[in-house]
Amino acid sequence: MTERAPMPRRRSVVGGLLAGFATVVGAAPALASGRGLAEHIGGEVEPEWSARSPLPWAVQEIYATVARGLLYTAGGLRAGPRGFEIEDRTGIYDPAADLWREGPRLPVALHHPMLVSDGQGRVHLFGGFERSARGDWTSTATHLILDEARGWLEAPSGPMPQALAETVGVRLGEHIHLVSGRRADGGNGQWNDHADVDTHLVFDAREGRWREGAPCPMARNSACGAQIDGQLYLAGGRTVSGGGTGRLDRYDPASERWETLAPIPFSARSGQQVGGGLACGVLDGRLVVFGGEWFGPNRTGGVFAETFIYDPASDRWEPGPDMMTPRHGLAAGTVDGVILAVAGAASVGAGLVTGAVEAFAL
């Protein structure tokens, strides 16, 4: 199945940055030094990013989840002769063997669908954008569950309570939390039809029921999230009108309350706030964020190479090593103490889409 979509029109400088959509074939080239801060200090070697087998197809605007020791990703946007093409393939990665295989295809091609695994090891897909007569940014309330023998199936509980895309999904116990993102505001088909939301939906995977949680403190999209000690961390993101944010919020399910923590630092290299289109994972009880993009005036901008590591005990950030291939719109998952950064775009907007996979461990 192939879905073709014309280039989206974004507000401000974004539209111009989507021109020149290109593909990096195979393992992406190293666009920045992989060493970063990984130098010999005090006789010890600091951790670095390392290359793994690339995803067999180049894609951006994806998310990933981990179930039964495997990493899963699906959908996204790929480069085509006339701009964007919406992807319907599912990638399944075995980190022990460093091998990819293709899983069942989505029933409808989607970009920005959120993937989260539940306590039984099932892979759920929520929302995203599909192609419709109104355009290629038509948000959906899709809720699918992967059955590798029968494919992606509609969840027995039906669709989500509302359409949502560019959200963050995190599992806390038997509950899957979807927070922030964008939802149709007026129209539903073009990029500009959607507004940032502070939505917080909670799905009980065992009972198959939805409820609303406490809204997140700031409406935004393209953030990342993770679970540490039973609490949800929501990091970075951006707003349609205001650009990237380094905001870090923590949600406690016991008290149903949010609190705001120390923000992600600025990029020393670009002088820009790290936030929009980034990814994250957890190592040794610490939150690790990396990648993302920023937009500048006159159709300029760039992607972030930096890695930052947050310690909840001290509420402080420290720099980590640069990624080998800076990118945004990438997926991430943590397996056996190793963070995997998957695919994305190696230039701002829709440029140099890649299947590169890199691994990081402390």
mmCIF file of C-alpha atoms in Angstrom:
data_model
loop_
_atom_site.group_PDB
_atom_site.id
_atom_site.type_symbol
_atom_site.label_atom_id
_atom_site.label_comp_id
_atom_site.label_asym_id
_atom_site.label_seq_id
_atom_site.Cartn_x
_atom_site.Cartn_y
_atom_site.Cartn_z
ATOM 1 C CA MET A 1 0.000 0.000 0.000
ATOM 2 C CA THR A 2 1.414 3.418 -0.908
ATOM 3 C CA GLU A 3 -0.058 6.714 0.194
ATOM 4 C CA ARG A 4 1.277 9.799 -1.501
ATOM 5 C CA ALA A 5 0.939 13.191 0.016
ATOM 6 C CA PRO A 6 1.938 16.629 -1.216
ATOM 7 C CA MET A 7 4.313 18.733 0.814
ATOM 8 C CA PRO A 8 2.568 20.102 3.902
ATOM 9 C CA ARG A 9 2.259 23.845 4.460
ATOM 10 C CA ARG A 10 3.410 24.889 7.872
ATOM 11 C CA ARG A 11 3.123 28.281 9.470
ATOM 12 C CA SER A 12 6.031 30.707 9.514
ATOM 13 C CA VAL A 13 9.339 29.278 8.291
ATOM 14 C CA VAL A 14 8.351 25.638 8.474
ATOM 15 C CA GLY A 15 6.824 25.351 5.034
ATOM 16 C CA GLY A 16 9.997 26.364 3.235
ATOM 17 C CA LEU A 17 12.064 23.936 5.252
ATOM 18 C CA LEU A 18 10.057 20.986 3.964
ATOM 19 C CA ALA A 19 11.344 21.435 0.423
ATOM 20 C CA GLY A 20 14.074 19.170 -0.858
ATOM 21 C CA PHE A 21 12.917 16.006 0.877
ATOM 22 C CA ALA A 22 15.775 13.535 0.475
ATOM 23 C CA THR A 23 16.713 10.041 1.568
ATOM 24 C CA VAL A 24 19.894 8.778 3.162
ATOM 25 C CA VAL A 25 20.318 5.225 1.863
ATOM 26 C CA GLY A 26 21.473 2.500 4.270
ATOM 27 C CA ALA A 27 23.347 3.524 7.364
ATOM 28 C CA ALA A 28 23.293 7.309 7.603
ATOM 29 C CA PRO A 29 26.585 9.178 7.307
ATOM 30 C CA ALA A 30 28.065 10.677 10.438
ATOM 31 C CA LEU A 31 26.958 14.306 10.159
ATOM 32 C CA ALA A 32 28.565 15.220 13.472
ATOM 33 C CA SER A 33 31.244 13.707 15.625
ATOM 34 C CA GLY A 34 29.999 10.723 17.563
ATOM 35 C CA ARG A 35 32.476 11.427 20.326
ATOM 36 C CA GLY A 36 31.009 14.697 21.623
ATOM 37 C CA LEU A 37 31.976 14.593 25.282
ATOM 38 C CA ALA A 38 33.097 10.979 25.039
ATOM 39 C CA GLU A 39 36.760 11.566 25.743
ATOM 40 C CA HIS A 40 39.280 10.032 28.089
ATOM 41 C CA ILE A 41 38.740 11.769 31.404
ATOM 42 C CA GLY A 42 40.546 10.634 34.522
ATOM 43 C CA GLY A 43 41.658 7.447 32.822
ATOM 44 C CA GLU A 44 38.079 6.360 32.017
ATOM 45 C CA VAL A 45 36.256 6.311 28.706
ATOM 46 C CA GLU A 46 32.932 8.125 28.722
ATOM 47 C CA PRO A 47 29.978 6.418 26.997
ATOM 48 C CA GLU A 48 29.343 7.076 23.322
ATOM 49 C CA TRP A 49 26.685 6.380 20.738
ATOM 50 C CA SER A 50 27.415 3.382 18.503
ATOM 51 C CA ALA A 51 25.941 2.230 15.206
ATOM 52 C CA ARG A 52 23.517 -0.683 14.884
ATOM 53 C CA SER A 53 21.913 -2.237 11.808
ATOM 54 C CA PRO A 54 19.755 0.405 10.114
ATOM 55 C CA LEU A 55 16.027 0.100 9.611
ATOM 56 C CA PRO A 56 15.698 -1.316 6.065
ATOM 57 C CA TRP A 57 13.682 1.723 4.929
ATOM 58 C CA ALA A 58 14.290 5.396 5.619
ATOM 59 C CA VAL A 59 11.448 7.066 7.522
ATOM 60 C CA GLN A 60 10.715 9.955 9.870
ATOM 61 C CA GLU A 61 7.904 11.067 12.206
ATOM 62 C CA ILE A 62 7.695 7.719 13.972
ATOM 63 C CA TYR A 63 7.496 6.396 17.511
ATOM 64 C CA ALA A 64 8.546 3.063 18.984
ATOM 65 C CA THR A 65 7.781 0.751 21.858
ATOM 66 C CA VAL A 66 9.454 -2.288 23.400
ATOM 67 C CA ALA A 67 7.670 -5.588 24.067
ATOM 68 C CA ARG A 68 9.136 -8.992 24.930
ATOM 69 C CA GLY A 69 12.666 -7.711 24.317
ATOM 70 C CA LEU A 70 11.909 -6.467 20.787
ATOM 71 C CA LEU A 71 11.515 -2.914 19.478
ATOM 72 C CA TYR A 72 8.502 -2.091 17.300
ATOM 73 C CA THR A 73 7.845 0.909 15.060
ATOM 74 C CA ALA A 74 5.195 1.559 12.403
ATOM 75 C CA GLY A 75 4.065 4.151 9.897
ATOM 76 C CA GLY A 76 5.757 7.514 9.392
ATOM 77 C CA LEU A 77 6.751 9.618 6.397
ATOM 78 C CA ARG A 78 9.198 8.643 3.689
ATOM 79 C CA ALA A 79 10.677 10.479 0.715
ATOM 80 C CA GLY A 80 8.950 10.109 -2.631
ATOM 81 C CA PRO A 81 9.327 11.587 -6.111
ATOM 82 C CA ARG A 82 6.641 14.192 -5.336
ATOM 83 C CA GLY A 83 7.365 14.824 -1.682
ATOM 84 C CA PHE A 84 5.954 12.947 1.279
ATOM 85 C CA GLU A 85 4.648 9.411 1.070
ATOM 86 C CA ILE A 86 2.827 8.028 4.089
ATOM 87 C CA GLU A 87 4.277 4.737 5.293
ATOM 88 C CA ASP A 88 2.324 1.609 6.261
ATOM 89 C CA ARG A 89 5.193 -0.749 7.131
ATOM 90 C CA THR A 90 5.950 -2.162 10.575
ATOM 91 C CA GLY A 91 9.541 -2.702 11.644
ATOM 92 C CA ILE A 92 10.512 -5.203 14.366
ATOM 93 C CA TYR A 93 14.067 -5.127 15.716
ATOM 94 C CA ASP A 94 15.818 -7.831 17.722
ATOM 95 C CA PRO A 95 18.674 -6.065 19.548
ATOM 96 C CA ALA A 96 20.257 -9.354 20.668
ATOM 97 C CA ALA A 97 20.731 -10.412 17.042
ATOM 98 C CA ASP A 98 20.980 -6.846 15.645
ATOM 99 C CA LEU A 99 18.426 -7.824 12.994
ATOM 100 C CA TRP A 100 15.308 -6.175 11.564
ATOM 101 C CA ARG A 101 12.295 -7.895 10.051
ATOM 102 C CA GLU A 102 9.124 -6.507 8.588
ATOM 103 C CA GLY A 103 5.905 -7.117 10.490
ATOM 104 C CA PRO A 104 2.277 -6.851 9.341
ATOM 105 C CA ARG A 105 1.414 -3.710 7.426
ATOM 106 C CA LEU A 106 -0.977 -1.163 8.849
ATOM 107 C CA PRO A 107 -4.530 -1.338 7.460
ATOM 108 C CA VAL A 108 -4.227 2.376 6.664
ATOM 109 C CA ALA A 109 -0.963 4.252 6.206
ATOM 110 C CA LEU A 110 -0.340 6.654 9.116
ATOM 111 C CA HIS A 111 2.269 9.159 10.153
ATOM 112 C CA HIS A 112 2.907 10.186 13.765
ATOM 113 C CA PRO A 113 1.049 7.166 15.254
ATOM 114 C CA MET A 114 1.952 6.527 18.903
ATOM 115 C CA LEU A 115 3.039 2.992 19.859
ATOM 116 C CA VAL A 116 2.876 1.757 23.468
ATOM 117 C CA SER A 117 3.083 -1.775 24.872
ATOM 118 C CA ASP A 118 0.829 -2.904 27.710
ATOM 119 C CA GLY A 119 1.510 -5.104 30.759
ATOM 120 C CA GLN A 120 0.719 -8.258 28.765
ATOM 121 C CA GLY A 121 3.301 -7.446 26.097
ATOM 122 C CA ARG A 122 0.761 -6.404 23.471
ATOM 123 C CA VAL A 123 1.660 -3.539 21.140
ATOM 124 C CA HIS A 124 -0.967 -0.794 20.844
ATOM 125 C CA LEU A 125 -1.124 1.928 18.193
ATOM 126 C CA PHE A 126 -2.947 5.195 18.919
ATOM 127 C CA GLY A 127 -3.984 8.056 16.651
ATOM 128 C CA GLY A 128 -1.758 9.686 14.071
ATOM 129 C CA PHE A 129 -2.509 11.348 10.747
ATOM 130 C CA GLU A 130 -3.881 9.658 7.626
ATOM 131 C CA ARG A 131 -4.656 10.712 4.082
ATOM 132 C CA SER A 132 -8.226 11.754 3.307
ATOM 133 C CA ALA A 133 -10.053 13.865 0.757
ATOM 134 C CA ARG A 134 -9.355 16.826 3.062
ATOM 135 C CA GLY A 135 -5.612 16.316 3.046
ATOM 136 C CA ASP A 136 -2.705 14.309 4.363
ATOM 137 C CA TRP A 137 -2.866 15.684 7.908
ATOM 138 C CA THR A 138 -6.212 14.175 8.878
ATOM 139 C CA SER A 139 -6.013 13.239 12.550
ATOM 140 C CA THR A 140 -7.576 9.974 13.637
ATOM 141 C CA ALA A 141 -8.898 8.235 16.755
ATOM 142 C CA THR A 142 -7.407 4.932 15.575
ATOM 143 C CA HIS A 143 -6.678 2.280 18.218
ATOM 144 C CA LEU A 144 -5.092 -0.906 16.916
ATOM 145 C CA ILE A 145 -3.465 -3.896 18.611
ATOM 146 C CA LEU A 146 -0.807 -5.968 16.862
ATOM 147 C CA ASP A 147 -1.378 -9.681 16.386
ATOM 148 C CA GLU A 148 1.614 -10.896 14.406
ATOM 149 C CA ALA A 149 -0.345 -13.859 13.044
ATOM 150 C CA ARG A 150 -3.417 -11.864 11.988
ATOM 151 C CA GLY A 151 -1.999 -8.351 11.621
ATOM 152 C CA TRP A 152 -3.067 -5.047 13.129
ATOM 153 C CA LEU A 153 -6.587 -5.437 14.553
ATOM 154 C CA GLU A 154 -9.051 -2.890 15.825
ATOM 155 C CA ALA A 155 -9.032 -2.786 19.619
ATOM 156 C CA PRO A 156 -12.053 -4.566 21.172
ATOM 157 C CA SER A 157 -12.832 -1.349 23.069
ATOM 158 C CA GLY A 158 -13.151 0.565 19.810
ATOM 159 C CA PRO A 159 -11.470 3.816 18.791
ATOM 160 C CA MET A 160 -10.009 6.387 21.139
ATOM 161 C CA PRO A 161 -12.419 8.875 22.761
ATOM 162 C CA GLN A 162 -11.028 11.620 20.514
ATOM 163 C CA ALA A 163 -8.645 12.030 17.609
ATOM 164 C CA LEU A 164 -5.082 12.815 18.661
ATOM 165 C CA ALA A 165 -1.662 12.966 16.996
ATOM 166 C CA GLU A 166 1.909 13.997 17.850
ATOM 167 C CA THR A 167 1.145 12.871 21.388
ATOM 168 C CA VAL A 168 3.285 11.118 24.017
ATOM 169 C CA GLY A 169 2.432 7.613 25.231
ATOM 170 C CA VAL A 170 3.757 6.099 28.465
ATOM 171 C CA ARG A 171 2.665 2.983 30.362
ATOM 172 C CA LEU A 172 2.314 3.162 34.137
ATOM 173 C CA GLY A 173 1.369 -0.279 35.429
ATOM 174 C CA GLU A 174 -1.717 -1.479 33.555
ATOM 175 C CA HIS A 175 -2.576 2.026 32.359
ATOM 176 C CA ILE A 176 -1.421 3.693 29.152
ATOM 177 C CA HIS A 177 -1.241 7.481 29.407
ATOM 178 C CA LEU A 178 -1.485 9.699 26.314
ATOM 179 C CA VAL A 179 -0.513 13.294 27.059
ATOM 180 C CA SER A 180 -0.174 16.485 24.990
ATOM 181 C CA GLY A 181 -0.200 16.501 21.165
ATOM 182 C CA ARG A 182 -2.325 18.164 18.505
ATOM 183 C CA ARG A 183 -6.008 17.863 17.651
ATOM 184 C CA ALA A 184 -8.173 19.262 14.846
ATOM 185 C CA ASP A 185 -9.289 22.821 15.491
ATOM 186 C CA GLY A 186 -11.793 23.778 12.807
ATOM 187 C CA GLY A 187 -10.685 21.832 9.760
ATOM 188 C CA ASN A 188 -8.993 18.446 9.704
ATOM 189 C CA GLY A 189 -6.767 17.737 6.750
ATOM 190 C CA GLN A 190 -3.941 20.282 6.585
ATOM 191 C CA TRP A 191 -1.049 20.878 8.977
ATOM 192 C CA ASN A 192 -2.446 24.247 10.012
ATOM 193 C CA ASP A 193 -5.820 22.732 10.942
ATOM 194 C CA HIS A 194 -4.529 21.410 14.261
ATOM 195 C CA ALA A 195 -3.916 23.078 17.612
ATOM 196 C CA ASP A 196 -1.751 22.118 20.576
ATOM 197 C CA VAL A 197 -3.595 20.441 23.450
ATOM 198 C CA ASP A 198 -3.024 19.658 27.131
ATOM 199 C CA THR A 199 -5.001 16.434 26.754
ATOM 200 C CA HIS A 200 -4.389 13.546 29.152
ATOM 201 C CA LEU A 201 -6.177 10.308 28.266
ATOM 202 C CA VAL A 202 -5.739 7.136 30.319
ATOM 203 C CA PHE A 203 -6.468 3.678 28.908
ATOM 204 C CA ASP A 204 -6.900 0.722 31.255
ATOM 205 C CA ALA A 205 -5.405 -2.015 29.085
ATOM 206 C CA ARG A 206 -6.747 -4.822 31.262
ATOM 207 C CA GLU A 207 -10.339 -3.558 31.463
ATOM 208 C CA GLY A 208 -10.435 -1.870 28.054
ATOM 209 C CA ARG A 209 -11.755 1.425 29.436
ATOM 210 C CA TRP A 210 -10.800 5.078 28.911
ATOM 211 C CA ARG A 211 -10.877 7.991 31.334
ATOM 212 C CA GLU A 212 -9.500 11.512 31.457
ATOM 213 C CA GLY A 213 -6.479 12.316 33.603
ATOM 214 C CA ALA A 214 -5.242 15.628 34.980
ATOM 215 C CA PRO A 215 -4.342 17.871 32.010
ATOM 216 C CA CYS A 216 -0.626 18.370 31.456
ATOM 217 C CA PRO A 217 0.612 21.806 32.578
ATOM 218 C CA MET A 218 1.467 23.078 29.089
ATOM 219 C CA ALA A 219 -0.218 22.354 25.780
ATOM 220 C CA ARG A 220 2.395 21.302 23.238
ATOM 221 C CA ASN A 221 3.239 18.697 20.603
ATOM 222 C CA SER A 222 6.267 16.647 19.546
ATOM 223 C CA ALA A 223 7.494 16.069 23.104
ATOM 224 C CA CYS A 224 8.829 12.783 24.497
ATOM 225 C CA GLY A 225 8.013 10.807 27.604
ATOM 226 C CA ALA A 226 9.182 8.030 29.879
ATOM 227 C CA GLN A 227 8.429 6.254 33.163
ATOM 228 C CA ILE A 228 10.780 6.451 36.135
ATOM 229 C CA ASP A 229 9.836 4.944 39.506
ATOM 230 C CA GLY A 230 6.164 4.775 38.585
ATOM 231 C CA GLN A 231 5.927 8.411 37.532
ATOM 232 C CA LEU A 232 5.515 9.905 34.074
ATOM 233 C CA TYR A 233 8.059 12.385 32.731
ATOM 234 C CA LEU A 234 7.040 14.666 29.839
ATOM 235 C CA ALA A 235 10.035 16.391 28.248
ATOM 236 C CA GLY A 236 10.411 19.124 25.673
ATOM 237 C CA GLY A 237 8.101 19.569 22.717
ATOM 238 C CA ARG A 238 7.024 22.663 20.852
ATOM 239 C CA THR A 239 4.005 24.829 20.171
ATOM 240 C CA VAL A 240 2.538 25.695 16.806
ATOM 241 C CA SER A 241 3.143 29.398 17.340
ATOM 242 C CA GLY A 242 5.984 29.572 19.861
ATOM 243 C CA GLY A 243 8.596 27.027 18.792
ATOM 244 C CA GLY A 244 10.566 24.618 20.957
ATOM 245 C CA THR A 245 10.292 24.339 24.729
ATOM 246 C CA GLY A 246 12.647 22.675 27.168
ATOM 247 C CA ARG A 247 9.936 22.220 29.764
ATOM 248 C CA LEU A 248 10.079 19.074 31.910
ATOM 249 C CA ASP A 249 6.940 18.008 33.791
ATOM 250 C CA ARG A 250 6.403 15.022 36.075
ATOM 251 C CA TYR A 251 3.075 13.330 36.767
ATOM 252 C CA ASP A 252 2.364 11.311 39.901
ATOM 253 C CA PRO A 253 -0.546 8.891 39.314
ATOM 254 C CA ALA A 254 -1.090 8.438 43.058
ATOM 255 C CA SER A 255 -1.845 12.114 43.682
ATOM 256 C CA GLU A 256 -3.057 12.902 40.128
ATOM 257 C CA ARG A 257 -0.779 15.936 40.180
ATOM 258 C CA TRP A 258 1.859 17.427 37.911
ATOM 259 C CA GLU A 259 4.964 19.321 38.916
ATOM 260 C CA THR A 260 7.439 21.255 36.793
ATOM 261 C CA LEU A 261 11.143 20.422 37.043
ATOM 262 C CA ALA A 262 14.403 21.845 35.707
ATOM 263 C CA PRO A 263 14.117 22.450 31.941
ATOM 264 C CA ILE A 264 16.259 20.843 29.253
ATOM 265 C CA PRO A 265 19.324 23.050 28.597
ATOM 266 C CA PHE A 266 19.862 25.117 25.484
ATOM 267 C CA SER A 267 22.137 23.827 22.762
ATOM 268 C CA ALA A 268 25.543 25.468 23.167
ATOM 269 C CA ARG A 269 26.309 24.778 19.518
ATOM 270 C CA SER A 270 23.253 26.475 18.021
ATOM 271 C CA GLY A 271 22.143 28.675 20.901
ATOM 272 C CA GLN A 272 18.656 27.227 20.490
ATOM 273 C CA GLN A 273 16.325 25.566 22.960
ATOM 274 C CA VAL A 274 16.338 21.776 22.678
ATOM 275 C CA GLY A 275 12.752 20.519 22.656
ATOM 276 C CA GLY A 276 10.766 19.974 19.456
ATOM 277 C CA GLY A 277 10.899 16.601 17.714
ATOM 278 C CA LEU A 278 13.276 14.996 20.213
ATOM 279 C CA ALA A 279 13.269 11.482 21.676
ATOM 280 C CA CYS A 280 14.168 10.021 25.064
ATOM 281 C CA GLY A 281 14.759 6.894 27.109
ATOM 282 C CA VAL A 282 15.696 5.835 30.632
ATOM 283 C CA LEU A 283 19.030 4.434 31.855
ATOM 284 C CA ASP A 284 19.863 3.713 35.499
ATOM 285 C CA GLY A 285 16.907 5.750 36.701
ATOM 286 C CA ARG A 286 17.939 8.790 34.672
ATOM 287 C CA LEU A 287 16.136 10.416 31.756
ATOM 288 C CA VAL A 288 18.185 10.687 28.561
ATOM 289 C CA VAL A 289 16.972 13.089 25.826
ATOM 290 C CA PHE A 290 18.495 13.537 22.385
ATOM 291 C CA GLY A 291 17.847 14.886 18.911
ATOM 292 C CA GLY A 292 15.145 17.305 17.805
ATOM 293 C CA GLU A 293 15.068 20.329 15.515
ATOM 294 C CA TRP A 294 14.784 24.099 15.590
ATOM 295 C CA PHE A 295 13.431 26.629 13.111
ATOM 296 C CA GLY A 296 15.105 29.950 12.397
ATOM 297 C CA PRO A 297 14.212 33.037 10.358
ATOM 298 C CA ASN A 298 14.222 33.114 6.579
ATOM 299 C CA ARG A 299 13.692 29.381 6.214
ATOM 300 C CA THR A 300 16.684 28.393 8.284
ATOM 301 C CA GLY A 301 17.045 25.978 11.153
ATOM 302 C CA GLY A 302 18.819 22.807 12.119
ATOM 303 C CA VAL A 303 18.854 19.568 14.072
ATOM 304 C CA PHE A 304 20.367 18.942 17.490
ATOM 305 C CA ALA A 305 23.307 16.597 17.986
ATOM 306 C CA GLU A 306 23.322 16.938 21.773
ATOM 307 C CA THR A 307 22.388 14.382 24.397
ATOM 308 C CA PHE A 308 21.334 15.534 27.868
ATOM 309 C CA ILE A 309 20.938 13.352 30.966
ATOM 310 C CA TYR A 310 18.572 14.258 33.816
ATOM 311 C CA ASP A 311 18.931 12.989 37.381
ATOM 312 C CA PRO A 312 15.594 13.075 39.262
ATOM 313 C CA ALA A 313 17.379 12.902 42.616
ATOM 314 C CA SER A 314 19.171 16.222 42.079
ATOM 315 C CA ASP A 315 16.803 17.817 39.522
ATOM 316 C CA ARG A 316 19.828 18.570 37.360
ATOM 317 C CA TRP A 317 20.860 18.011 33.757
ATOM 318 C CA GLU A 318 24.305 16.997 32.526
ATOM 319 C CA PRO A 319 25.602 16.858 28.950
ATOM 320 C CA GLY A 320 26.167 13.512 27.313
ATOM 321 C CA PRO A 321 27.910 12.575 24.059
ATOM 322 C CA ASP A 322 26.746 13.888 20.711
ATOM 323 C CA MET A 323 24.727 11.571 18.514
ATOM 324 C CA MET A 324 26.588 10.189 15.504
ATOM 325 C CA THR A 325 23.757 11.339 13.235
ATOM 326 C CA PRO A 326 21.800 14.310 14.585
ATOM 327 C CA ARG A 327 18.123 14.018 13.664
ATOM 328 C CA HIS A 328 14.544 14.756 14.585
ATOM 329 C CA GLY A 329 11.296 12.848 14.104
ATOM 330 C CA LEU A 330 13.074 9.732 15.357
ATOM 331 C CA ALA A 331 11.816 6.856 17.489
ATOM 332 C CA ALA A 332 13.419 5.503 20.654
ATOM 333 C CA GLY A 333 13.162 2.557 23.002
ATOM 334 C CA THR A 334 15.204 1.071 25.846
ATOM 335 C CA VAL A 335 16.068 -2.649 25.844
ATOM 336 C CA ASP A 336 18.264 -4.330 28.477
ATOM 337 C CA GLY A 337 19.949 -1.107 29.566
ATOM 338 C CA VAL A 338 20.536 0.205 26.041
ATOM 339 C CA ILE A 339 18.697 3.116 24.390
ATOM 340 C CA LEU A 340 18.028 2.665 20.684
ATOM 341 C CA ALA A 341 17.529 5.759 18.492
ATOM 342 C CA VAL A 342 15.770 4.793 15.266
ATOM 343 C CA ALA A 343 15.488 6.573 11.897
ATOM 344 C CA GLY A 344 14.303 10.208 11.585
ATOM 345 C CA ALA A 345 15.386 13.166 9.449
ATOM 346 C CA ALA A 346 18.984 14.364 9.515
ATOM 347 C CA SER A 347 18.144 17.927 8.516
ATOM 348 C CA VAL A 348 15.441 20.339 9.603
ATOM 349 C CA GLY A 349 11.906 19.694 8.310
ATOM 350 C CA ALA A 350 11.692 16.959 5.720
ATOM 351 C CA GLY A 351 15.290 16.533 4.672
ATOM 352 C CA LEU A 352 17.746 13.642 4.608
ATOM 353 C CA VAL A 353 15.311 11.060 5.920
ATOM 354 C CA THR A 354 17.286 8.097 7.230
ATOM 355 C CA GLY A 355 16.992 4.588 8.624
ATOM 356 C CA ALA A 356 20.042 4.986 10.870
ATOM 357 C CA VAL A 357 19.972 3.219 14.235
ATOM 358 C CA GLU A 358 22.294 4.121 17.093
ATOM 359 C CA ALA A 359 22.680 2.677 20.580
ATOM 360 C CA PHE A 360 23.648 4.350 23.852
ATOM 361 C CA ALA A 361 24.369 2.914 27.277
ATOM 362 C CA LEU A 362 25.877 4.314 30.470
#
